[in-house]
Amino acid sequence: MIQYTLLISRQGKTRLKKWFVPCLERDQFRTIKEVSHLVLNRPPKACNFLEWRDYKICYKRYASLFFITCIEAGDNELLALEAIHHFVECLDRYFGNVCELDLIFNFHKAYYILDEIVISGELQETSKRAVLHHIAEQDAMMQEGDQKKPGR
């Protein structure tokens, strides 16, 4: 089961954080600081898996962002890495060659996409087409709601 997912820039800025288990805010900040320090200080050719506390950290760097997922010790690391890649591919198809600025200015879309893929820490949707279809439906509902507002 996925404990949490983080997107961290090379400078150590958190661009997205999603916890799938209950965790206090101060513990989240402590965890983000500790995990980002571990991941950012690793050499580029090092393995993408870390044992940390009673969990495994799986991460992958895409351009200037590190996609980090924490899984339970008994879970499959390659499946977690594949889930990260699936998330990145969905972001890439939605935004058209996604970049860090897309995630900064449209962070809510990144959360929507992550929520379509992972529910309660388990991978739910493996079809990129289905994920993008659901997001397109959400976009249509948002546009419809904006048009119904008075003064527009």
Short mmCIF file of N, CA and C in Angstrom, two decimals:
data_model
loop_
_atom_site.label_atom_id
_atom_site.label_comp_id
_atom_site.label_asym_id
_atom_site.label_seq_id
_atom_site.Cartn_x
_atom_site.Cartn_y
_atom_site.Cartn_z
N MET A 1 0.83 -1.18 0.00
CA MET A 1 0.00 0.00 0.00
C MET A 1 0.88 1.25 0.00
N ILE A 2 0.48 2.22 -0.77
CA ILE A 2 1.21 3.48 -0.83
C ILE A 2 0.87 4.30 0.41
N GLN A 3 1.89 4.76 1.11
CA GLN A 3 1.69 5.59 2.29
C GLN A 3 1.49 7.05 1.90
N TYR A 4 2.34 7.53 0.99
CA TYR A 4 2.23 8.90 0.51
C TYR A 4 2.97 9.05 -0.81
N THR A 5 2.64 10.11 -1.51
CA THR A 5 3.30 10.47 -2.77
C THR A 5 3.74 11.92 -2.67
N LEU A 6 4.96 12.20 -3.10
CA LEU A 6 5.51 13.55 -3.08
C LEU A 6 6.07 13.90 -4.45
N LEU A 7 5.97 15.15 -4.80
CA LEU A 7 6.69 15.71 -5.95
C LEU A 7 7.57 16.80 -5.40
N ILE A 8 8.87 16.65 -5.57
CA ILE A 8 9.85 17.58 -5.02
C ILE A 8 10.72 18.09 -6.16
N SER A 9 10.95 19.39 -6.18
CA SER A 9 11.84 19.96 -7.20
C SER A 9 13.29 19.70 -6.80
N ARG A 10 14.21 19.91 -7.74
CA ARG A 10 15.63 19.72 -7.44
C ARG A 10 16.11 20.65 -6.34
N GLN A 11 15.43 21.78 -6.17
CA GLN A 11 15.81 22.73 -5.12
C GLN A 11 15.21 22.35 -3.77
N GLY A 12 14.41 21.30 -3.72
CA GLY A 12 13.84 20.85 -2.46
C GLY A 12 12.45 21.41 -2.17
N LYS A 13 11.84 22.10 -3.13
CA LYS A 13 10.49 22.64 -2.93
C LYS A 13 9.45 21.55 -3.17
N THR A 14 8.48 21.47 -2.28
CA THR A 14 7.41 20.49 -2.44
C THR A 14 6.38 21.03 -3.42
N ARG A 15 6.13 20.28 -4.47
CA ARG A 15 5.17 20.70 -5.50
C ARG A 15 3.84 19.97 -5.35
N LEU A 16 3.85 18.80 -4.74
CA LEU A 16 2.61 18.06 -4.49
C LEU A 16 2.89 17.10 -3.34
N LYS A 17 1.92 16.97 -2.45
CA LYS A 17 2.02 15.97 -1.39
C LYS A 17 0.65 15.37 -1.17
N LYS A 18 0.61 14.06 -1.08
CA LYS A 18 -0.65 13.37 -0.87
C LYS A 18 -0.42 12.20 0.07
N TRP A 19 -1.02 12.26 1.24
CA TRP A 19 -0.92 11.19 2.22
C TRP A 19 -2.15 10.31 2.09
N PHE A 20 -1.94 8.98 2.11
CA PHE A 20 -3.04 8.03 2.04
C PHE A 20 -3.31 7.38 3.39
N VAL A 21 -2.52 7.74 4.38
CA VAL A 21 -2.72 7.26 5.75
C VAL A 21 -2.79 8.49 6.66
N PRO A 22 -3.48 8.38 7.79
CA PRO A 22 -3.54 9.54 8.69
C PRO A 22 -2.15 9.92 9.20
N CYS A 23 -1.86 11.21 9.18
CA CYS A 23 -0.56 11.71 9.63
C CYS A 23 -0.72 13.17 10.03
N LEU A 24 -0.17 13.51 11.16
CA LEU A 24 -0.23 14.90 11.63
C LEU A 24 0.57 15.80 10.70
N GLU A 25 0.16 17.05 10.61
CA GLU A 25 0.81 18.02 9.72
C GLU A 25 2.29 18.19 10.05
N ARG A 26 2.62 18.27 11.34
CA ARG A 26 4.04 18.45 11.71
C ARG A 26 4.86 17.21 11.36
N ASP A 27 4.25 16.02 11.47
CA ASP A 27 4.94 14.80 11.07
C ASP A 27 5.14 14.75 9.56
N GLN A 28 4.16 15.28 8.83
CA GLN A 28 4.29 15.34 7.37
C GLN A 28 5.48 16.22 6.98
N PHE A 29 5.57 17.40 7.59
CA PHE A 29 6.69 18.30 7.27
C PHE A 29 8.03 17.69 7.64
N ARG A 30 8.08 17.01 8.77
CA ARG A 30 9.32 16.35 9.19
C ARG A 30 9.69 15.24 8.20
N THR A 31 8.70 14.47 7.78
CA THR A 31 8.92 13.39 6.83
C THR A 31 9.38 13.93 5.48
N ILE A 32 8.71 14.98 5.01
CA ILE A 32 9.08 15.57 3.72
C ILE A 32 10.52 16.06 3.76
N LYS A 33 10.88 16.71 4.84
CA LYS A 33 12.25 17.24 4.97
C LYS A 33 13.27 16.10 4.96
N GLU A 34 12.98 15.06 5.72
CA GLU A 34 13.92 13.94 5.84
C GLU A 34 14.03 13.16 4.53
N VAL A 35 12.90 12.84 3.92
CA VAL A 35 12.90 12.05 2.69
C VAL A 35 13.50 12.85 1.53
N SER A 36 13.13 14.12 1.42
CA SER A 36 13.68 14.92 0.32
C SER A 36 15.19 15.07 0.47
N HIS A 37 15.67 15.21 1.70
CA HIS A 37 17.12 15.29 1.93
C HIS A 37 17.81 14.00 1.48
N LEU A 38 17.19 12.85 1.82
CA LEU A 38 17.77 11.56 1.41
C LEU A 38 17.82 11.42 -0.11
N VAL A 39 16.73 11.76 -0.76
CA VAL A 39 16.62 11.56 -2.21
C VAL A 39 17.48 12.57 -2.97
N LEU A 40 17.44 13.83 -2.58
CA LEU A 40 18.16 14.86 -3.32
C LEU A 40 19.68 14.71 -3.22
N ASN A 41 20.15 14.10 -2.15
CA ASN A 41 21.60 13.96 -1.96
C ASN A 41 22.15 12.66 -2.53
N ARG A 42 21.33 11.87 -3.17
CA ARG A 42 21.82 10.63 -3.78
C ARG A 42 22.42 10.92 -5.16
N PRO A 43 23.45 10.18 -5.52
CA PRO A 43 24.03 10.38 -6.86
C PRO A 43 23.04 9.95 -7.95
N PRO A 44 23.14 10.55 -9.14
CA PRO A 44 22.17 10.26 -10.21
C PRO A 44 22.13 8.79 -10.63
N LYS A 45 23.22 8.09 -10.54
CA LYS A 45 23.27 6.69 -10.99
C LYS A 45 22.91 5.70 -9.89
N ALA A 46 22.55 6.19 -8.72
CA ALA A 46 22.20 5.31 -7.60
C ALA A 46 20.85 4.64 -7.84
N CYS A 47 20.61 3.57 -7.12
CA CYS A 47 19.35 2.83 -7.20
C CYS A 47 18.19 3.75 -6.80
N ASN A 48 17.02 3.52 -7.38
CA ASN A 48 15.84 4.35 -7.12
C ASN A 48 15.03 3.86 -5.93
N PHE A 49 15.57 2.96 -5.14
CA PHE A 49 14.87 2.43 -3.98
C PHE A 49 15.71 2.65 -2.73
N LEU A 50 15.04 3.04 -1.66
CA LEU A 50 15.70 3.23 -0.37
C LEU A 50 14.89 2.52 0.71
N GLU A 51 15.57 1.92 1.66
CA GLU A 51 14.88 1.43 2.84
C GLU A 51 14.93 2.56 3.86
N TRP A 52 13.78 2.94 4.35
CA TRP A 52 13.67 4.07 5.27
C TRP A 52 12.66 3.71 6.35
N ARG A 53 13.13 3.74 7.61
CA ARG A 53 12.31 3.31 8.73
C ARG A 53 11.76 1.91 8.43
N ASP A 54 10.46 1.72 8.52
CA ASP A 54 9.87 0.41 8.21
C ASP A 54 9.25 0.39 6.82
N TYR A 55 9.67 1.30 5.96
CA TYR A 55 9.09 1.44 4.63
C TYR A 55 10.16 1.41 3.56
N LYS A 56 9.70 1.46 2.32
CA LYS A 56 10.59 1.60 1.17
C LYS A 56 10.23 2.89 0.46
N ILE A 57 11.22 3.63 0.07
CA ILE A 57 11.05 4.84 -0.72
C ILE A 57 11.41 4.50 -2.15
N CYS A 58 10.48 4.74 -3.06
CA CYS A 58 10.72 4.54 -4.49
C CYS A 58 10.61 5.92 -5.15
N TYR A 59 11.59 6.26 -5.95
CA TYR A 59 11.55 7.58 -6.57
C TYR A 59 12.08 7.51 -7.99
N LYS A 60 11.71 8.49 -8.76
CA LYS A 60 12.20 8.62 -10.13
C LYS A 60 12.28 10.10 -10.45
N ARG A 61 13.35 10.48 -11.11
CA ARG A 61 13.50 11.89 -11.50
C ARG A 61 13.08 12.05 -12.95
N TYR A 62 12.17 12.99 -13.16
CA TYR A 62 11.75 13.38 -14.50
C TYR A 62 12.03 14.87 -14.62
N ALA A 63 12.94 15.24 -15.52
CA ALA A 63 13.35 16.63 -15.72
C ALA A 63 13.81 17.23 -14.39
N SER A 64 13.12 18.24 -13.88
CA SER A 64 13.57 18.89 -12.65
C SER A 64 12.77 18.44 -11.42
N LEU A 65 11.94 17.41 -11.57
CA LEU A 65 11.10 16.95 -10.45
C LEU A 65 11.43 15.53 -10.05
N PHE A 66 11.39 15.29 -8.75
CA PHE A 66 11.49 13.94 -8.21
C PHE A 66 10.10 13.49 -7.80
N PHE A 67 9.66 12.37 -8.34
CA PHE A 67 8.40 11.76 -7.97
C PHE A 67 8.73 10.68 -6.95
N ILE A 68 8.25 10.85 -5.74
CA ILE A 68 8.62 9.98 -4.62
C ILE A 68 7.37 9.30 -4.09
N THR A 69 7.48 7.98 -3.89
CA THR A 69 6.38 7.21 -3.32
C THR A 69 6.93 6.37 -2.18
N CYS A 70 6.22 6.36 -1.07
CA CYS A 70 6.60 5.54 0.08
C CYS A 70 5.63 4.37 0.14
N ILE A 71 6.18 3.17 0.16
CA ILE A 71 5.36 1.96 0.21
C ILE A 71 5.74 1.12 1.42
N GLU A 72 4.91 0.16 1.74
CA GLU A 72 5.21 -0.74 2.86
C GLU A 72 6.38 -1.63 2.49
N ALA A 73 7.06 -2.17 3.50
CA ALA A 73 8.28 -2.94 3.28
C ALA A 73 8.04 -4.19 2.43
N GLY A 74 6.86 -4.77 2.50
CA GLY A 74 6.59 -6.00 1.74
C GLY A 74 6.06 -5.77 0.34
N ASP A 75 5.85 -4.53 -0.05
CA ASP A 75 5.30 -4.24 -1.37
C ASP A 75 6.37 -4.32 -2.46
N ASN A 76 5.91 -4.46 -3.68
CA ASN A 76 6.78 -4.58 -4.83
C ASN A 76 7.28 -3.20 -5.27
N GLU A 77 8.59 -3.00 -5.26
CA GLU A 77 9.18 -1.72 -5.63
C GLU A 77 8.95 -1.39 -7.11
N LEU A 78 9.02 -2.40 -7.95
CA LEU A 78 8.85 -2.17 -9.38
C LEU A 78 7.43 -1.74 -9.71
N LEU A 79 6.47 -2.26 -8.97
CA LEU A 79 5.08 -1.83 -9.17
C LEU A 79 4.92 -0.37 -8.76
N ALA A 80 5.58 0.03 -7.68
CA ALA A 80 5.53 1.43 -7.25
C ALA A 80 6.18 2.33 -8.30
N LEU A 81 7.29 1.90 -8.84
CA LEU A 81 7.97 2.66 -9.89
C LEU A 81 7.09 2.76 -11.14
N GLU A 82 6.39 1.68 -11.46
CA GLU A 82 5.47 1.69 -12.60
C GLU A 82 4.28 2.61 -12.34
N ALA A 83 3.81 2.68 -11.10
CA ALA A 83 2.71 3.59 -10.74
C ALA A 83 3.16 5.04 -10.91
N ILE A 84 4.40 5.33 -10.51
CA ILE A 84 4.96 6.68 -10.70
C ILE A 84 5.00 7.01 -12.19
N HIS A 85 5.49 6.07 -12.98
CA HIS A 85 5.60 6.31 -14.42
C HIS A 85 4.22 6.50 -15.06
N HIS A 86 3.26 5.74 -14.60
CA HIS A 86 1.88 5.87 -15.10
C HIS A 86 1.33 7.27 -14.78
N PHE A 87 1.58 7.74 -13.57
CA PHE A 87 1.15 9.08 -13.17
C PHE A 87 1.80 10.15 -14.05
N VAL A 88 3.09 10.01 -14.30
CA VAL A 88 3.82 10.96 -15.14
C VAL A 88 3.29 10.94 -16.57
N GLU A 89 3.01 9.75 -17.09
CA GLU A 89 2.47 9.67 -18.45
C GLU A 89 1.09 10.32 -18.54
N CYS A 90 0.26 10.13 -17.53
CA CYS A 90 -1.06 10.77 -17.52
C CYS A 90 -0.92 12.30 -17.45
N LEU A 91 -0.01 12.79 -16.61
CA LEU A 91 0.25 14.22 -16.55
C LEU A 91 0.74 14.74 -17.90
N ASP A 92 1.63 13.97 -18.50
CA ASP A 92 2.21 14.37 -19.78
C ASP A 92 1.16 14.45 -20.88
N ARG A 93 0.27 13.49 -20.91
CA ARG A 93 -0.79 13.52 -21.93
C ARG A 93 -1.79 14.64 -21.67
N TYR A 94 -2.08 14.89 -20.41
CA TYR A 94 -3.06 15.93 -20.10
C TYR A 94 -2.51 17.32 -20.43
N PHE A 95 -1.29 17.60 -19.95
CA PHE A 95 -0.71 18.93 -20.14
C PHE A 95 0.01 19.06 -21.47
N GLY A 96 0.35 17.96 -22.11
CA GLY A 96 1.14 18.03 -23.34
C GLY A 96 2.56 18.39 -22.99
N ASN A 97 3.39 17.41 -22.68
CA ASN A 97 4.77 17.63 -22.24
C ASN A 97 4.80 18.47 -20.96
N VAL A 98 4.39 17.87 -19.87
CA VAL A 98 4.26 18.55 -18.59
C VAL A 98 5.60 19.11 -18.11
N CYS A 99 5.54 20.26 -17.46
CA CYS A 99 6.73 20.85 -16.85
C CYS A 99 6.37 21.30 -15.43
N GLU A 100 7.34 21.73 -14.70
CA GLU A 100 7.14 22.13 -13.30
C GLU A 100 6.15 23.28 -13.19
N LEU A 101 6.19 24.21 -14.12
CA LEU A 101 5.26 25.35 -14.08
C LEU A 101 3.81 24.91 -14.25
N ASP A 102 3.58 23.88 -15.07
CA ASP A 102 2.21 23.35 -15.20
C ASP A 102 1.69 22.88 -13.85
N LEU A 103 2.55 22.24 -13.09
CA LEU A 103 2.14 21.72 -11.79
C LEU A 103 2.00 22.82 -10.75
N ILE A 104 2.75 23.89 -10.91
CA ILE A 104 2.64 25.01 -9.96
C ILE A 104 1.34 25.75 -10.19
N PHE A 105 1.03 26.05 -11.45
CA PHE A 105 -0.16 26.86 -11.74
C PHE A 105 -1.44 26.05 -11.86
N ASN A 106 -1.33 24.74 -12.05
CA ASN A 106 -2.50 23.87 -12.16
C ASN A 106 -2.38 22.69 -11.20
N PHE A 107 -1.97 22.98 -9.97
CA PHE A 107 -1.74 21.92 -9.00
C PHE A 107 -3.00 21.09 -8.75
N HIS A 108 -4.17 21.75 -8.81
CA HIS A 108 -5.42 21.03 -8.57
C HIS A 108 -5.65 19.96 -9.63
N LYS A 109 -5.22 20.19 -10.85
CA LYS A 109 -5.35 19.18 -11.91
C LYS A 109 -4.46 17.98 -11.61
N ALA A 110 -3.26 18.24 -11.10
CA ALA A 110 -2.37 17.14 -10.74
C ALA A 110 -2.98 16.29 -9.63
N TYR A 111 -3.62 16.95 -8.67
CA TYR A 111 -4.30 16.20 -7.60
C TYR A 111 -5.47 15.40 -8.16
N TYR A 112 -6.23 15.98 -9.09
CA TYR A 112 -7.35 15.25 -9.71
C TYR A 112 -6.85 13.99 -10.40
N ILE A 113 -5.76 14.13 -11.15
CA ILE A 113 -5.22 12.98 -11.87
C ILE A 113 -4.72 11.93 -10.90
N LEU A 114 -4.02 12.34 -9.85
CA LEU A 114 -3.54 11.39 -8.85
C LEU A 114 -4.71 10.69 -8.17
N ASP A 115 -5.77 11.44 -7.88
CA ASP A 115 -6.95 10.85 -7.25
C ASP A 115 -7.66 9.85 -8.16
N GLU A 116 -7.56 10.02 -9.46
CA GLU A 116 -8.14 9.06 -10.39
C GLU A 116 -7.32 7.77 -10.45
N ILE A 117 -6.02 7.89 -10.25
CA ILE A 117 -5.13 6.74 -10.37
C ILE A 117 -5.04 5.95 -9.07
N VAL A 118 -4.88 6.64 -7.95
CA VAL A 118 -4.66 5.99 -6.66
C VAL A 118 -5.80 6.36 -5.71
N ILE A 119 -6.40 5.34 -5.13
CA ILE A 119 -7.45 5.55 -4.13
C ILE A 119 -7.05 4.79 -2.88
N SER A 120 -7.03 5.48 -1.76
CA SER A 120 -6.69 4.88 -0.46
C SER A 120 -5.35 4.14 -0.49
N GLY A 121 -4.42 4.65 -1.26
CA GLY A 121 -3.09 4.06 -1.29
C GLY A 121 -2.95 2.85 -2.20
N GLU A 122 -3.98 2.53 -2.95
CA GLU A 122 -3.94 1.39 -3.86
C GLU A 122 -4.14 1.89 -5.29
N LEU A 123 -3.39 1.31 -6.21
CA LEU A 123 -3.53 1.65 -7.62
C LEU A 123 -4.89 1.18 -8.11
N GLN A 124 -5.71 2.10 -8.64
CA GLN A 124 -7.07 1.75 -9.04
C GLN A 124 -7.27 1.77 -10.55
N GLU A 125 -6.70 2.74 -11.21
CA GLU A 125 -6.96 2.87 -12.65
C GLU A 125 -5.65 2.80 -13.41
N THR A 126 -5.54 1.77 -14.24
CA THR A 126 -4.30 1.59 -15.01
C THR A 126 -4.44 2.05 -16.45
N SER A 127 -5.64 2.44 -16.85
CA SER A 127 -5.87 2.90 -18.21
C SER A 127 -5.69 4.41 -18.30
N LYS A 128 -4.71 4.84 -19.07
CA LYS A 128 -4.50 6.27 -19.26
C LYS A 128 -5.70 6.91 -19.94
N ARG A 129 -6.29 6.19 -20.88
CA ARG A 129 -7.46 6.70 -21.60
C ARG A 129 -8.61 6.96 -20.63
N ALA A 130 -8.86 6.03 -19.71
CA ALA A 130 -9.95 6.20 -18.73
C ALA A 130 -9.67 7.38 -17.80
N VAL A 131 -8.43 7.50 -17.35
CA VAL A 131 -8.06 8.61 -16.45
C VAL A 131 -8.30 9.94 -17.16
N LEU A 132 -7.82 10.07 -18.39
CA LEU A 132 -7.95 11.33 -19.12
C LEU A 132 -9.41 11.61 -19.48
N HIS A 133 -10.19 10.57 -19.71
CA HIS A 133 -11.62 10.74 -19.97
C HIS A 133 -12.32 11.33 -18.75
N HIS A 134 -12.00 10.80 -17.57
CA HIS A 134 -12.61 11.31 -16.33
C HIS A 134 -12.19 12.75 -16.07
N ILE A 135 -10.94 13.07 -16.33
CA ILE A 135 -10.46 14.45 -16.13
C ILE A 135 -11.13 15.39 -17.12
N ALA A 136 -11.31 14.94 -18.36
CA ALA A 136 -12.01 15.76 -19.35
C ALA A 136 -13.45 16.02 -18.93
N GLU A 137 -14.09 15.01 -18.34
CA GLU A 137 -15.45 15.20 -17.83
C GLU A 137 -15.47 16.22 -16.69
N GLN A 138 -14.48 16.16 -15.81
CA GLN A 138 -14.39 17.14 -14.72
C GLN A 138 -14.18 18.54 -15.28
N ASP A 139 -13.32 18.67 -16.30
CA ASP A 139 -13.10 19.97 -16.93
C ASP A 139 -14.39 20.51 -17.53
N ALA A 140 -15.15 19.64 -18.18
CA ALA A 140 -16.41 20.06 -18.79
C ALA A 140 -17.40 20.53 -17.73
N MET A 141 -17.46 19.83 -16.59
CA MET A 141 -18.35 20.25 -15.51
C MET A 141 -17.91 21.59 -14.93
N MET A 142 -16.61 21.80 -14.81
CA MET A 142 -16.10 23.08 -14.30
C MET A 142 -16.44 24.22 -15.25
N GLN A 143 -16.28 24.01 -16.54
CA GLN A 143 -16.61 25.04 -17.52
C GLN A 143 -18.11 25.32 -17.52
N GLU A 144 -18.90 24.27 -17.39
CA GLU A 144 -20.35 24.44 -17.33
C GLU A 144 -20.76 25.25 -16.11
N GLY A 145 -20.13 24.96 -14.98
CA GLY A 145 -20.41 25.71 -13.75
C GLY A 145 -19.98 27.17 -13.85
N ASP A 146 -18.85 27.42 -14.52
CA ASP A 146 -18.38 28.80 -14.71
C ASP A 146 -19.32 29.59 -15.60
N GLN A 147 -19.90 28.94 -16.59
CA GLN A 147 -20.80 29.64 -17.51
C GLN A 147 -22.13 29.98 -16.85
N LYS A 148 -22.53 29.20 -15.86
CA LYS A 148 -23.80 29.44 -15.18
C LYS A 148 -23.70 30.53 -14.13
N LYS A 149 -22.50 30.92 -13.76
CA LYS A 149 -22.34 31.98 -12.74
C LYS A 149 -22.82 33.31 -13.32
N PRO A 150 -23.50 34.10 -12.49
CA PRO A 150 -23.97 35.40 -13.00
C PRO A 150 -22.78 36.34 -13.25
N GLY A 151 -22.97 37.19 -14.25
CA GLY A 151 -21.95 38.19 -14.54
C GLY A 151 -20.90 37.71 -15.51
N ARG A 152 -21.10 36.56 -16.13
CA ARG A 152 -20.12 36.04 -17.10
C ARG A 152 -20.73 35.91 -18.45
#
